[in-house]
Amino acid sequence: MATYDSDYWNNQNQQMHQSFNFEMPEQFGQELNFQPIDATQQPSYAGSFYDPPANAYAGGIFTPTADNFESGGVGSEFDDEPPLLEELGINPGHIMQKTLCVLNPFRTADQSILQDTDMAGPLVFCLALGGFLLLSGKVTFSYIYGIGVMGCIAFYVLLSLMATQSQVTLGAVISVLGYCILPMVVLSGINVLITVQGVVGTVFAGLCIFWCALSASKLFVTAYSMDHQQILIAYPCALLYGVFALITIF
């Protein structure tokens, strides 16, 4: 029985070997020559998007380095991108210089910096003013933004009529008036700790109004080359910041 089975399977294997011919046909007329692969040979990437240097291979193994990405142009694209704050229009250096000019009205500033339409500082100062007044029990955000918008438009019209050597922009006017509200923020912060009312409060509010008006007029005169006109600009500035002082102490 075992002999019969072995003969049967041998016949089946011979038939399968005859039916499947694995030899290369001669009609191609050529031989296939396979060359051995050299593991130490470096592939060529010249002219491609990614061109690793010759020292990136050590013993046939590719070793990625920081220079490989820079040479391929991947890192160079991000190196040319501007910072995020610059794309958003926020310049910390200009914010610091404008704030110091408000704190010290006798400090000189660059004319190009004052003509910059920076809205980050005014927005922060207006929110701080509204926040301090809210801590004092006064919900005055609508008053701050309403009076601020009307005052900025009025000053834009006024400065456009008075300035003859420089072109007045609405963004620069809003930026200067917003930065010069900083003394009112200090007044509202003191009002949270102690009640600024009566004669002392009135005197202190008058000093803050004078401080705001002096800083704003000095910045406007410097920005638009309006020599000998600071007093004419300081008067409407005092009226505008006087309204904010009334909101703060009453």
XYZ file of C-alpha atoms in Angstrom:
250
model
C 0.000 0.000 0.000
C 2.888 2.394 0.862
C 4.675 1.486 -2.382
C 1.571 2.337 -4.356
C 1.247 5.745 -2.696
C 4.889 6.710 -3.274
C 4.692 5.714 -6.971
C 1.525 7.750 -7.332
C 3.028 10.935 -5.916
C 6.237 10.523 -7.954
C 4.184 10.363 -11.149
C 2.281 13.499 -10.127
C 5.526 15.425 -9.498
C 6.931 14.447 -12.897
C 3.776 15.617 -14.647
C 3.841 18.991 -12.854
C 7.545 19.484 -13.726
C 6.826 18.803 -17.379
C 3.820 21.135 -17.496
C 5.658 24.115 -15.920
C 8.827 25.144 -17.730
C 10.882 27.616 -15.672
C 13.751 27.982 -18.154
C 14.427 31.332 -19.821
C 13.335 31.298 -23.481
C 16.075 31.775 -26.048
C 14.117 34.250 -28.155
C 15.405 37.189 -26.128
C 18.851 36.611 -27.581
C 20.718 38.126 -24.622
C 21.895 37.272 -21.168
C 20.865 38.985 -17.972
C 23.949 39.990 -16.068
C 23.356 40.945 -12.470
C 26.094 42.965 -10.818
C 26.697 42.798 -7.080
C 25.654 45.799 -4.981
C 28.400 47.682 -3.200
C 27.154 48.691 0.274
C 29.726 51.472 0.546
C 28.656 53.162 -2.701
C 26.874 56.479 -2.135
C 23.714 57.189 -4.173
C 23.638 60.397 -6.168
C 21.018 63.005 -5.321
C 22.600 65.846 -7.293
C 20.067 68.232 -8.743
C 17.197 66.827 -6.687
C 15.158 68.496 -3.986
C 17.114 66.741 -1.248
C 20.875 66.664 -1.768
C 22.698 65.237 1.288
C 26.399 66.006 1.629
C 29.077 63.387 1.229
C 29.854 63.187 4.953
C 26.250 62.188 5.759
C 27.109 58.546 5.033
C 29.150 56.525 7.466
C 29.673 52.896 6.552
C 26.823 52.818 4.044
C 24.277 54.153 6.577
C 22.703 57.552 6.092
C 23.107 59.857 9.097
C 20.668 62.840 9.029
C 22.069 66.121 10.288
C 20.777 69.677 10.563
C 22.851 70.734 7.542
C 21.029 68.204 5.358
C 17.676 69.944 5.772
C 19.163 73.432 5.262
C 20.924 72.362 2.068
C 17.715 70.822 0.742
C 15.776 74.058 1.091
C 13.398 72.842 3.807
C 14.783 74.949 6.657
C 15.526 77.975 4.497
C 11.804 78.520 3.825
C 11.057 78.992 7.543
C 14.141 81.132 8.125
C 12.745 83.784 5.785
C 9.385 83.939 7.596
C 8.833 87.062 9.786
C 8.042 86.635 13.487
C 4.451 86.064 14.537
C 4.154 89.372 16.403
C 5.352 91.236 13.330
C 2.727 89.517 11.159
C 0.040 90.537 13.655
C 1.268 94.143 13.594
C 2.545 94.094 17.183
C 5.958 95.644 17.764
C 7.075 95.361 21.414
C 9.854 97.913 20.882
C 7.456 100.577 19.617
C 5.006 99.822 22.438
C 7.727 100.325 25.032
C 8.956 103.586 23.485
C 5.449 105.064 23.239
C 4.670 104.065 26.828
C 7.871 105.722 28.074
C 7.013 108.873 26.106
C 3.642 109.024 27.879
C 5.167 108.454 31.289
C 7.774 111.148 30.592
C 6.246 113.934 28.475
C 9.637 115.605 28.047
C 11.129 112.519 26.406
C 11.771 112.776 22.659
C 10.566 110.039 20.317
C 11.118 109.143 16.699
C 8.589 110.624 14.298
C 8.165 107.367 12.348
C 7.309 105.475 15.555
C 4.607 107.986 16.499
C 3.029 107.710 13.047
C 2.770 103.935 13.442
C -0.812 102.617 13.635
C -0.266 100.437 16.695
C -3.541 99.309 18.314
C -2.202 96.762 20.808
C -1.248 99.277 23.500
C -4.458 101.390 23.319
C -6.612 98.262 23.461
C -4.804 96.994 26.561
C -5.015 100.380 28.314
C -8.729 100.778 27.544
C -9.451 97.272 28.842
C -7.395 98.017 31.971
C -9.334 101.252 32.545
C -12.639 99.454 32.164
C -11.465 96.623 34.415
C -10.431 98.960 37.250
C -13.712 100.842 36.985
C -15.536 97.508 37.082
C -13.735 96.635 40.317
C -14.972 99.964 41.686
C -18.563 98.985 40.877
C -18.888 100.937 37.608
C -19.803 99.192 34.368
C -18.526 101.795 31.896
C -17.125 99.834 28.939
C -19.701 101.328 26.555
C -18.917 104.863 27.766
C -15.169 104.338 27.319
C -15.417 103.044 23.763
C -18.210 105.457 22.759
C -16.435 108.578 24.014
C -13.128 107.265 22.702
C -14.443 106.731 19.160
C -16.114 110.140 19.024
C -12.998 111.836 20.407
C -10.696 110.107 17.911
C -12.862 111.133 14.960
C -13.021 114.730 16.206
C -9.240 114.863 16.663
C -8.688 113.361 13.215
C -10.735 116.169 11.644
C -9.035 118.818 13.787
C -5.477 117.641 13.091
C -6.219 117.264 9.379
C -7.123 120.947 9.279
C -4.145 122.069 11.362
C -1.332 119.874 9.998
C 0.186 121.124 6.744
C 3.539 119.324 6.535
C 2.423 115.727 7.183
C -0.569 113.598 6.312
C -2.742 112.677 9.290
C -4.046 109.107 9.515
C -6.906 107.946 11.688
C -4.946 104.926 12.952
C -2.093 107.088 14.240
C -4.545 109.433 16.003
C -6.254 106.499 17.750
C -2.861 105.073 18.736
C -1.612 108.320 20.332
C -4.843 109.053 22.187
C -5.024 105.450 23.389
C -1.483 105.466 24.768
C -1.993 108.820 26.512
C -4.917 107.428 28.513
C -2.368 105.644 30.717
C -2.517 108.279 33.541
C -6.280 107.701 33.733
C -5.587 104.001 34.177
C -3.331 104.875 37.124
C -6.092 107.094 38.561
C -8.692 104.324 38.251
C -6.279 101.833 39.853
C -5.799 104.123 42.867
C -9.567 104.556 43.068
C -9.902 100.813 43.606
C -7.699 100.960 46.713
C -8.887 104.271 48.140
C -11.854 106.467 47.267
C -10.606 109.383 45.174
C -13.285 111.973 45.834
C -13.550 115.387 47.402
C -10.881 118.047 47.174
C -7.993 115.569 47.124
C -9.593 113.551 44.356
C -10.313 116.641 42.312
C -6.733 117.869 42.593
C -5.333 114.457 41.725
C -7.717 114.124 38.757
C -6.646 117.593 37.551
C -3.005 116.502 37.622
C -3.829 113.367 35.586
C -5.736 115.452 33.033
C -2.793 117.822 32.688
C -0.451 114.835 32.344
C -2.564 113.239 29.592
C -3.011 116.503 27.692
C 0.688 117.361 27.860
C 1.743 113.900 26.633
C -0.815 113.751 23.800
C -0.074 117.261 22.549
C 3.673 116.611 22.636
C 3.288 113.396 20.633
C 1.004 115.036 18.067
C 3.381 117.966 17.603
C 6.324 115.600 17.119
C 4.466 113.223 14.796
C 3.099 115.860 12.403
C 5.742 118.613 12.718
C 3.277 121.097 14.188
C 5.702 123.507 15.821
C 4.341 126.297 18.048
C 0.876 124.683 18.077
C 1.124 122.517 21.178
C -1.113 124.765 23.306
C -3.845 124.721 20.663
C -3.763 120.897 20.639
C -3.447 120.517 24.426
C -6.772 122.303 25.094
C -9.057 119.811 23.261
C -6.946 116.961 24.679
C -7.673 118.221 28.192
C -11.406 118.330 27.398
C -11.378 114.738 26.144
C -9.444 113.291 29.066
C -11.500 115.400 31.479
C -14.549 113.326 30.515
C -12.668 110.124 31.397
C -11.658 111.705 34.724
C -15.285 112.475 35.534
C -16.230 108.864 34.799
C -13.437 107.669 37.059
C -13.941 109.743 40.200
C -17.745 110.138 40.147
